[in-house]
Amino acid sequence: MKKIKLNTILHLPNRHNRPRKQAFRTWLLIISLSLCLSLLVFSGLLANKYFIISGHLKNKTACQLCNFAPVSIPNSSSRDAIFTMLTDFGAGSERLVRSLRTTGSNAKVVIFTPNNVKLPKWVFSCNVMQVKSGPLTERAKMSPYKMRWEWYYEFLKKEVDNFDRILHVDAFDVFFFGDPFPFAKDRNGLYFQMEDKTLRECPYNKQWVLACHYDVNRYKLLGNIIACSGSLLGGAKPFLRFIEMMVTHNEWPLCWGKGFDQGDFNYILYTELQKTNISRYFMGCNSGFMTYNYCVNKNRMLDDKNRPITKNGTIITFAHQYNRYKVVKNHIISLCNV
């Protein structure tokens, strides 16, 4: 069988055109490197592209407040922020914004949205900033819960120096009875909202951890207390560092669906964060900073002044997942008439 030489195909004679052959290879290398560089730059631009629409609290009468007396004295500034992400602004989101303003908190509300979301005009009179972070892709639809962390990360890589403290919250089931920032005294630390049950005791949390993480003693990990990914409070730079560890770790893309960010959240908290110098603070069910799911006495949710309370009677400052309990949900709806 006749052998075909490579230089026959390229039409480059082997002996007399070596300079031309070398030039051709050099040209191919330059073109390849240029294309790779262009793709990297273009990808980076897409990843970091966002559009901000901002509002200010020019006068308090322009922002409609709810009907309750704050349970704490405000301790926040305009450099503190509530971060949340939504694809549709509903009644729960309205309660979030208006309840925070009722507490007297000076923190701004930063709402991350897909590009196609238009917020009601009134929200911008309540010191709300909208960050349009990208298109509503199929990936974002599959897990907006995970997508929000990536959007926070891309935003904070450029903007972190504009913030002192940040509280991340879910957009549809959170209510403030007081300014949350007095809880965050250490700006070099992070404050986690604990559910006072182990990961092993909850079938959902157990699945979220076991389905995606393979590089640790996963069954030992399950002995830790559930940290709710519906909130994260702390200094802006520790907040960014935690998110960076979460969205860049190898197993982040493996499970992309509803709820799985809580598995990643707990994985990073109990395996990676402890390797840093960031202080960790755990706020349990009776702290007043509470997720309702496992933390309530179903027979006594309100005190004699109609204020939501924890199991031991502590008045709640921050309520998450209140919509799971009709008594509390109806009470909160009545406070804001929405």
mmCIF file of C-alpha atoms in Angstrom:
data_model
loop_
_atom_site.group_PDB
_atom_site.id
_atom_site.type_symbol
_atom_site.label_atom_id
_atom_site.label_comp_id
_atom_site.label_asym_id
_atom_site.label_seq_id
_atom_site.Cartn_x
_atom_site.Cartn_y
_atom_site.Cartn_z
ATOM 1 C CA MET A 1 0.000 0.000 0.000
ATOM 2 C CA LYS A 2 1.392 3.381 -1.024
ATOM 3 C CA LYS A 3 2.216 5.690 1.892
ATOM 4 C CA ILE A 4 1.074 9.296 1.601
ATOM 5 C CA LYS A 5 3.412 11.816 3.176
ATOM 6 C CA LEU A 6 1.965 14.746 5.096
ATOM 7 C CA ASN A 7 4.014 17.214 3.100
ATOM 8 C CA THR A 8 2.396 15.872 -0.087
ATOM 9 C CA ILE A 9 -1.038 16.823 1.190
ATOM 10 C CA LEU A 10 0.148 20.267 2.247
ATOM 11 C CA HIS A 11 2.056 20.694 -1.029
ATOM 12 C CA LEU A 12 5.186 21.704 0.859
ATOM 13 C CA PRO A 13 8.317 20.057 -0.579
ATOM 14 C CA ASN A 14 10.321 18.610 2.246
ATOM 15 C CA ARG A 15 13.802 19.903 1.430
ATOM 16 C CA HIS A 16 13.546 23.219 -0.334
ATOM 17 C CA ASN A 17 10.654 24.992 1.485
ATOM 18 C CA ARG A 18 11.395 24.500 5.168
ATOM 19 C CA PRO A 19 11.259 28.277 5.869
ATOM 20 C CA ARG A 20 7.799 28.444 4.263
ATOM 21 C CA LYS A 21 6.663 25.391 6.258
ATOM 22 C CA GLN A 22 7.856 26.968 9.523
ATOM 23 C CA ALA A 23 6.146 30.250 8.653
ATOM 24 C CA PHE A 24 2.895 28.395 7.963
ATOM 25 C CA ARG A 25 3.037 26.681 11.363
ATOM 26 C CA THR A 26 3.788 29.984 13.098
ATOM 27 C CA TRP A 27 0.851 31.625 11.327
ATOM 28 C CA LEU A 28 -1.490 28.809 12.437
ATOM 29 C CA LEU A 29 -0.280 29.148 16.027
ATOM 30 C CA ILE A 30 -0.853 32.920 16.056
ATOM 31 C CA ILE A 31 -4.359 32.561 14.612
ATOM 32 C CA SER A 32 -5.254 29.857 17.155
ATOM 33 C CA LEU A 33 -4.002 31.912 20.102
ATOM 34 C CA SER A 34 -5.824 34.997 18.853
ATOM 35 C CA LEU A 35 -9.100 33.106 18.549
ATOM 36 C CA CYS A 36 -8.740 31.634 22.043
ATOM 37 C CA LEU A 37 -7.968 35.045 23.525
ATOM 38 C CA SER A 38 -10.945 36.614 21.760
ATOM 39 C CA LEU A 39 -13.278 33.909 23.077
ATOM 40 C CA LEU A 40 -12.005 34.358 26.622
ATOM 41 C CA VAL A 41 -12.432 38.122 26.527
ATOM 42 C CA PHE A 42 -15.893 37.862 24.969
ATOM 43 C CA SER A 43 -16.982 35.267 27.534
ATOM 44 C CA GLY A 44 -15.698 37.465 30.348
ATOM 45 C CA LEU A 45 -17.624 40.448 29.064
ATOM 46 C CA LEU A 46 -20.822 38.425 28.912
ATOM 47 C CA ALA A 47 -20.293 37.053 32.394
ATOM 48 C CA ASN A 48 -19.742 40.503 33.929
ATOM 49 C CA LYS A 49 -22.411 42.434 32.068
ATOM 50 C CA TYR A 50 -25.235 43.770 34.202
ATOM 51 C CA PHE A 51 -27.498 46.813 34.151
ATOM 52 C CA ILE A 52 -28.494 48.745 37.276
ATOM 53 C CA ILE A 53 -31.724 50.653 37.865
ATOM 54 C CA SER A 54 -31.554 52.469 41.183
ATOM 55 C CA GLY A 55 -33.982 54.300 43.439
ATOM 56 C CA HIS A 56 -33.583 56.382 46.589
ATOM 57 C CA LEU A 57 -35.536 56.982 49.782
ATOM 58 C CA LYS A 58 -36.112 60.667 49.029
ATOM 59 C CA ASN A 59 -39.024 60.993 51.450
ATOM 60 C CA LYS A 60 -40.573 58.405 53.713
ATOM 61 C CA THR A 61 -44.135 59.210 52.682
ATOM 62 C CA ALA A 62 -43.417 58.006 49.135
ATOM 63 C CA CYS A 63 -42.823 54.458 50.371
ATOM 64 C CA GLN A 64 -45.933 52.865 51.838
ATOM 65 C CA LEU A 65 -45.161 51.291 55.202
ATOM 66 C CA CYS A 66 -46.788 48.389 57.012
ATOM 67 C CA ASN A 67 -48.716 48.658 60.269
ATOM 68 C CA PHE A 68 -46.469 47.426 63.076
ATOM 69 C CA ALA A 69 -44.005 48.796 65.607
ATOM 70 C CA PRO A 70 -40.385 47.715 64.985
ATOM 71 C CA VAL A 71 -39.051 45.313 67.607
ATOM 72 C CA SER A 72 -35.498 46.698 67.560
ATOM 73 C CA ILE A 73 -33.557 49.931 67.146
ATOM 74 C CA PRO A 74 -32.090 50.253 63.615
ATOM 75 C CA ASN A 75 -28.344 49.789 63.247
ATOM 76 C CA SER A 76 -27.646 50.010 59.525
ATOM 77 C CA SER A 77 -26.418 52.464 56.929
ATOM 78 C CA SER A 78 -26.834 53.009 53.211
ATOM 79 C CA ARG A 79 -23.705 50.871 52.746
ATOM 80 C CA ASP A 80 -25.565 47.836 54.094
ATOM 81 C CA ALA A 81 -27.782 45.849 51.727
ATOM 82 C CA ILE A 82 -30.396 43.144 51.423
ATOM 83 C CA PHE A 83 -29.663 40.930 48.391
ATOM 84 C CA THR A 84 -32.402 38.885 46.776
ATOM 85 C CA MET A 85 -33.248 37.454 43.365
ATOM 86 C CA LEU A 86 -36.600 37.020 41.651
ATOM 87 C CA THR A 87 -38.103 36.252 38.272
ATOM 88 C CA ASP A 88 -41.511 37.697 39.163
ATOM 89 C CA PHE A 89 -42.411 40.430 41.671
ATOM 90 C CA GLY A 90 -45.364 39.241 43.743
ATOM 91 C CA ALA A 91 -47.082 39.920 47.060
ATOM 92 C CA GLY A 92 -44.331 38.216 49.068
ATOM 93 C CA SER A 93 -41.687 40.470 47.517
ATOM 94 C CA GLU A 94 -43.804 43.535 48.289
ATOM 95 C CA ARG A 95 -44.028 42.495 51.943
ATOM 96 C CA LEU A 96 -40.247 42.061 52.040
ATOM 97 C CA VAL A 97 -39.557 45.596 50.776
ATOM 98 C CA ARG A 98 -42.246 47.395 52.764
ATOM 99 C CA SER A 99 -41.554 45.562 56.028
ATOM 100 C CA LEU A 100 -37.855 46.445 55.860
ATOM 101 C CA ARG A 101 -38.682 50.105 55.327
ATOM 102 C CA THR A 102 -41.139 49.981 58.247
ATOM 103 C CA THR A 103 -38.333 48.862 60.589
ATOM 104 C CA GLY A 104 -36.434 52.095 59.956
ATOM 105 C CA SER A 105 -33.501 50.216 58.430
ATOM 106 C CA ASN A 106 -31.267 52.353 56.227
ATOM 107 C CA ALA A 107 -30.067 49.377 54.190
ATOM 108 C CA LYS A 108 -30.827 49.366 50.482
ATOM 109 C CA VAL A 109 -32.627 46.450 48.858
ATOM 110 C CA VAL A 110 -30.751 45.034 45.862
ATOM 111 C CA ILE A 111 -33.007 42.901 43.659
ATOM 112 C CA PHE A 112 -31.304 40.744 41.025
ATOM 113 C CA THR A 113 -33.518 39.858 38.064
ATOM 114 C CA PRO A 114 -33.358 38.526 34.530
ATOM 115 C CA ASN A 115 -33.260 41.252 31.892
ATOM 116 C CA ASN A 116 -36.958 40.947 31.044
ATOM 117 C CA VAL A 117 -38.305 41.688 34.548
ATOM 118 C CA LYS A 118 -39.835 45.115 35.107
ATOM 119 C CA LEU A 119 -40.393 46.049 38.744
ATOM 120 C CA PRO A 120 -43.335 48.246 39.831
ATOM 121 C CA LYS A 121 -42.402 51.934 39.848
ATOM 122 C CA TRP A 122 -43.268 52.385 43.515
ATOM 123 C CA VAL A 123 -40.455 50.091 44.694
ATOM 124 C CA PHE A 124 -37.827 52.613 43.628
ATOM 125 C CA SER A 125 -39.211 55.109 46.148
ATOM 126 C CA CYS A 126 -38.325 52.519 48.816
ATOM 127 C CA ASN A 127 -34.556 52.617 48.209
ATOM 128 C CA VAL A 128 -34.490 49.606 45.898
ATOM 129 C CA MET A 129 -31.773 48.896 43.356
ATOM 130 C CA GLN A 130 -32.560 46.505 40.507
ATOM 131 C CA VAL A 131 -29.651 44.630 38.950
ATOM 132 C CA LYS A 132 -30.593 43.128 35.596
ATOM 133 C CA SER A 133 -28.089 40.309 35.483
ATOM 134 C CA GLY A 134 -28.721 38.421 32.245
ATOM 135 C CA PRO A 135 -31.299 36.590 30.143
ATOM 136 C CA LEU A 136 -33.668 34.031 31.628
ATOM 137 C CA THR A 137 -31.879 31.044 30.121
ATOM 138 C CA GLU A 138 -32.998 27.424 30.405
ATOM 139 C CA ARG A 139 -30.234 26.978 32.949
ATOM 140 C CA ALA A 140 -31.627 29.833 35.061
ATOM 141 C CA LYS A 141 -35.153 28.406 34.791
ATOM 142 C CA MET A 142 -33.962 25.009 36.024
ATOM 143 C CA SER A 143 -32.478 26.474 39.193
ATOM 144 C CA PRO A 144 -32.968 30.163 39.944
ATOM 145 C CA TYR A 145 -31.888 29.239 43.474
ATOM 146 C CA LYS A 146 -28.385 28.423 42.239
ATOM 147 C CA MET A 147 -28.333 31.093 39.554
ATOM 148 C CA ARG A 148 -28.750 33.859 42.137
ATOM 149 C CA TRP A 149 -25.429 32.980 43.766
ATOM 150 C CA GLU A 150 -23.626 33.254 40.421
ATOM 151 C CA TRP A 151 -25.244 36.636 39.781
ATOM 152 C CA TYR A 152 -24.263 37.860 43.255
ATOM 153 C CA TYR A 153 -20.709 36.692 42.593
ATOM 154 C CA GLU A 154 -20.329 38.449 39.240
ATOM 155 C CA PHE A 155 -21.761 41.664 40.692
ATOM 156 C CA LEU A 156 -19.690 41.693 43.883
ATOM 157 C CA LYS A 157 -16.413 40.985 42.114
ATOM 158 C CA LYS A 158 -16.652 44.586 40.902
ATOM 159 C CA GLU A 159 -18.873 46.234 43.511
ATOM 160 C CA VAL A 160 -17.888 44.707 46.869
ATOM 161 C CA ASP A 161 -16.113 47.860 48.076
ATOM 162 C CA ASN A 162 -19.424 49.737 47.917
ATOM 163 C CA PHE A 163 -20.887 47.600 50.724
ATOM 164 C CA ASP A 164 -20.147 47.042 54.414
ATOM 165 C CA ARG A 165 -22.610 44.270 55.313
ATOM 166 C CA ILE A 166 -24.936 42.111 53.221
ATOM 167 C CA LEU A 167 -27.933 39.948 54.048
ATOM 168 C CA HIS A 168 -29.069 37.489 51.370
ATOM 169 C CA VAL A 169 -32.712 36.408 51.610
ATOM 170 C CA ASP A 170 -35.327 34.507 49.628
ATOM 171 C CA ALA A 171 -37.584 36.913 47.744
ATOM 172 C CA PHE A 172 -41.069 35.569 48.427
ATOM 173 C CA ASP A 173 -41.307 34.334 52.043
ATOM 174 C CA VAL A 174 -39.336 36.786 54.195
ATOM 175 C CA PHE A 175 -40.632 39.468 56.565
ATOM 176 C CA PHE A 176 -38.766 41.944 58.768
ATOM 177 C CA PHE A 177 -40.111 42.964 62.181
ATOM 178 C CA GLY A 178 -36.871 44.805 62.940
ATOM 179 C CA ASP A 179 -33.633 45.884 61.296
ATOM 180 C CA PRO A 180 -31.600 42.654 60.843
ATOM 181 C CA PHE A 181 -28.165 44.272 60.922
ATOM 182 C CA PRO A 182 -27.777 44.526 64.726
ATOM 183 C CA PHE A 183 -27.239 40.745 64.513
ATOM 184 C CA ALA A 184 -24.068 41.275 62.418
ATOM 185 C CA LYS A 185 -21.663 42.915 64.853
ATOM 186 C CA ASP A 186 -18.543 41.262 63.397
ATOM 187 C CA ARG A 187 -17.940 42.522 59.871
ATOM 188 C CA ASN A 188 -15.216 39.932 59.390
ATOM 189 C CA GLY A 189 -17.650 37.105 60.038
ATOM 190 C CA LEU A 190 -20.667 35.322 58.584
ATOM 191 C CA TYR A 191 -23.928 34.562 60.374
ATOM 192 C CA PHE A 192 -25.835 31.409 59.496
ATOM 193 C CA GLN A 193 -29.503 30.741 60.170
ATOM 194 C CA MET A 194 -29.723 27.283 61.718
ATOM 195 C CA GLU A 195 -32.745 24.968 61.701
ATOM 196 C CA ASP A 196 -31.715 23.004 64.820
ATOM 197 C CA LYS A 197 -31.972 19.588 63.138
ATOM 198 C CA THR A 198 -29.177 17.585 61.555
ATOM 199 C CA LEU A 199 -28.845 17.191 57.809
ATOM 200 C CA ARG A 200 -29.426 13.474 58.342
ATOM 201 C CA GLU A 201 -32.828 14.069 59.965
ATOM 202 C CA CYS A 202 -34.281 15.820 56.912
ATOM 203 C CA PRO A 203 -34.720 13.621 53.799
ATOM 204 C CA TYR A 204 -34.537 16.629 51.477
ATOM 205 C CA ASN A 205 -31.318 18.038 52.941
ATOM 206 C CA LYS A 206 -29.807 14.564 53.075
ATOM 207 C CA GLN A 207 -30.515 14.074 49.367
ATOM 208 C CA TRP A 208 -29.168 17.520 48.410
ATOM 209 C CA VAL A 209 -25.846 16.698 50.070
ATOM 210 C CA LEU A 210 -25.462 13.039 49.060
ATOM 211 C CA ALA A 211 -26.454 13.504 45.414
ATOM 212 C CA CYS A 212 -23.651 15.912 44.593
ATOM 213 C CA HIS A 213 -20.657 15.701 46.927
ATOM 214 C CA TYR A 214 -18.189 12.836 46.808
ATOM 215 C CA ASP A 215 -14.842 14.089 48.104
ATOM 216 C CA VAL A 216 -15.510 14.028 51.876
ATOM 217 C CA ASN A 217 -16.913 11.674 54.485
ATOM 218 C CA ARG A 218 -20.448 12.527 53.484
ATOM 219 C CA TYR A 219 -22.101 10.509 56.221
ATOM 220 C CA LYS A 220 -20.051 12.336 58.854
ATOM 221 C CA LEU A 221 -21.078 15.602 57.206
ATOM 222 C CA LEU A 222 -24.734 14.640 57.691
ATOM 223 C CA GLY A 223 -24.293 14.892 61.466
ATOM 224 C CA ASN A 224 -24.047 18.683 61.248
ATOM 225 C CA ILE A 225 -26.965 21.047 61.879
ATOM 226 C CA ILE A 226 -28.873 22.311 58.820
ATOM 227 C CA ALA A 227 -27.908 25.841 57.785
ATOM 228 C CA CYS A 228 -30.674 27.405 55.720
ATOM 229 C CA SER A 229 -29.515 28.780 52.356
ATOM 230 C CA GLY A 230 -32.485 31.163 52.359
ATOM 231 C CA SER A 231 -30.407 33.659 54.298
ATOM 232 C CA LEU A 232 -26.766 34.585 54.808
ATOM 233 C CA LEU A 233 -25.624 37.620 56.797
ATOM 234 C CA GLY A 234 -22.198 39.150 57.295
ATOM 235 C CA GLY A 235 -19.445 41.453 56.142
ATOM 236 C CA ALA A 236 -19.380 42.128 52.409
ATOM 237 C CA LYS A 237 -15.926 40.660 51.791
ATOM 238 C CA PRO A 238 -16.506 37.439 53.781
ATOM 239 C CA PHE A 239 -19.857 37.183 51.975
ATOM 240 C CA LEU A 240 -18.101 37.378 48.597
ATOM 241 C CA ARG A 241 -15.443 34.875 49.676
ATOM 242 C CA PHE A 242 -18.075 32.339 50.745
ATOM 243 C CA ILE A 243 -19.957 32.682 47.453
ATOM 244 C CA GLU A 244 -16.733 32.345 45.478
ATOM 245 C CA MET A 245 -15.925 29.077 47.249
ATOM 246 C CA MET A 246 -19.428 27.818 46.564
ATOM 247 C CA VAL A 247 -19.857 28.653 42.860
ATOM 248 C CA THR A 248 -16.300 27.698 41.868
ATOM 249 C CA HIS A 249 -15.971 24.370 43.672
ATOM 250 C CA ASN A 250 -15.811 21.328 41.398
ATOM 251 C CA GLU A 251 -19.171 19.835 42.297
ATOM 252 C CA TRP A 252 -21.255 23.014 41.891
ATOM 253 C CA PRO A 253 -22.418 22.145 38.313
ATOM 254 C CA LEU A 254 -23.243 18.507 39.103
ATOM 255 C CA CYS A 255 -26.703 19.008 40.592
ATOM 256 C CA TRP A 256 -28.613 21.819 38.962
ATOM 257 C CA GLY A 257 -32.173 21.916 40.235
ATOM 258 C CA LYS A 258 -34.526 23.257 42.880
ATOM 259 C CA GLY A 259 -33.126 23.159 46.401
ATOM 260 C CA PHE A 260 -29.674 21.857 45.563
ATOM 261 C CA ASP A 261 -27.998 25.138 46.494
ATOM 262 C CA GLN A 262 -28.690 24.223 50.128
ATOM 263 C CA GLY A 263 -26.569 21.098 49.736
ATOM 264 C CA ASP A 264 -23.706 23.174 48.315
ATOM 265 C CA PHE A 265 -24.247 25.821 51.003
ATOM 266 C CA ASN A 266 -23.842 23.315 53.838
ATOM 267 C CA TYR A 267 -20.982 21.516 52.107
ATOM 268 C CA ILE A 268 -18.935 24.743 51.882
ATOM 269 C CA LEU A 269 -19.856 25.788 55.426
ATOM 270 C CA TYR A 270 -18.693 22.536 57.002
ATOM 271 C CA THR A 271 -15.732 21.610 54.781
ATOM 272 C CA GLU A 272 -14.171 24.696 53.169
ATOM 273 C CA LEU A 273 -15.101 27.778 55.208
ATOM 274 C CA GLN A 274 -13.449 26.399 58.332
ATOM 275 C CA LYS A 275 -10.108 26.461 56.469
ATOM 276 C CA THR A 276 -10.297 30.277 56.227
ATOM 277 C CA ASN A 277 -9.942 32.993 58.871
ATOM 278 C CA ILE A 278 -13.614 33.986 58.492
ATOM 279 C CA SER A 279 -15.511 33.734 61.788
ATOM 280 C CA ARG A 280 -18.688 31.630 61.761
ATOM 281 C CA TYR A 281 -21.716 32.436 63.904
ATOM 282 C CA PHE A 282 -24.709 30.118 64.200
ATOM 283 C CA MET A 283 -28.124 31.657 64.920
ATOM 284 C CA GLY A 284 -30.451 28.978 66.245
ATOM 285 C CA CYS A 285 -34.222 28.709 66.370
ATOM 286 C CA ASN A 286 -34.530 30.925 69.462
ATOM 287 C CA SER A 287 -32.252 33.712 68.253
ATOM 288 C CA GLY A 288 -35.066 35.804 66.763
ATOM 289 C CA PHE A 289 -33.525 35.312 63.329
ATOM 290 C CA MET A 290 -35.601 32.366 62.283
ATOM 291 C CA THR A 291 -36.665 29.914 59.602
ATOM 292 C CA TYR A 292 -40.127 28.631 60.524
ATOM 293 C CA ASN A 293 -39.841 25.125 59.098
ATOM 294 C CA TYR A 294 -38.532 23.234 62.158
ATOM 295 C CA CYS A 295 -38.349 26.110 64.618
ATOM 296 C CA VAL A 296 -41.862 26.874 65.847
ATOM 297 C CA ASN A 297 -44.255 25.825 68.545
ATOM 298 C CA LYS A 298 -47.334 25.231 66.413
ATOM 299 C CA ASN A 299 -49.568 25.745 69.450
ATOM 300 C CA ARG A 300 -48.185 29.206 70.279
ATOM 301 C CA MET A 301 -46.918 31.265 67.357
ATOM 302 C CA LEU A 302 -47.957 34.739 68.599
ATOM 303 C CA ASP A 303 -47.553 36.373 72.023
ATOM 304 C CA ASP A 304 -50.258 38.302 73.892
ATOM 305 C CA LYS A 305 -49.412 41.413 71.847
ATOM 306 C CA ASN A 306 -49.836 39.509 68.581
ATOM 307 C CA ARG A 307 -46.098 39.427 67.845
ATOM 308 C CA PRO A 308 -44.572 36.314 66.242
ATOM 309 C CA ILE A 309 -42.358 34.456 68.711
ATOM 310 C CA THR A 310 -39.950 31.528 68.836
ATOM 311 C CA LYS A 311 -40.429 28.330 70.843
ATOM 312 C CA ASN A 312 -39.004 29.934 74.001
ATOM 313 C CA GLY A 313 -40.942 33.189 73.559
ATOM 314 C CA THR A 314 -38.243 35.330 71.902
ATOM 315 C CA ILE A 315 -39.762 38.027 69.692
ATOM 316 C CA ILE A 316 -38.858 37.423 66.051
ATOM 317 C CA THR A 317 -36.889 40.081 64.153
ATOM 318 C CA PHE A 318 -36.487 38.191 60.885
ATOM 319 C CA ALA A 319 -39.070 35.644 59.737
ATOM 320 C CA HIS A 320 -38.380 33.193 56.919
ATOM 321 C CA GLN A 321 -40.878 30.648 55.538
ATOM 322 C CA TYR A 322 -43.729 32.282 57.466
ATOM 323 C CA ASN A 323 -46.051 31.347 54.595
ATOM 324 C CA ARG A 324 -45.981 27.694 55.719
ATOM 325 C CA TYR A 325 -48.174 28.493 58.716
ATOM 326 C CA LYS A 326 -51.588 30.009 58.121
ATOM 327 C CA VAL A 327 -51.809 31.830 61.465
ATOM 328 C CA VAL A 328 -48.571 33.733 60.897
ATOM 329 C CA LYS A 329 -49.141 34.284 57.185
ATOM 330 C CA ASN A 330 -52.586 35.804 57.735
ATOM 331 C CA HIS A 331 -51.195 38.017 60.506
ATOM 332 C CA ILE A 332 -48.422 39.319 58.244
ATOM 333 C CA ILE A 333 -50.829 39.893 55.354
ATOM 334 C CA SER A 334 -52.975 42.019 57.676
ATOM 335 C CA LEU A 335 -49.978 44.157 58.679
ATOM 336 C CA CYS A 336 -49.273 45.252 55.109
ATOM 337 C CA ASN A 337 -52.728 44.712 53.593
ATOM 338 C CA VAL A 338 -51.193 42.676 50.793
#
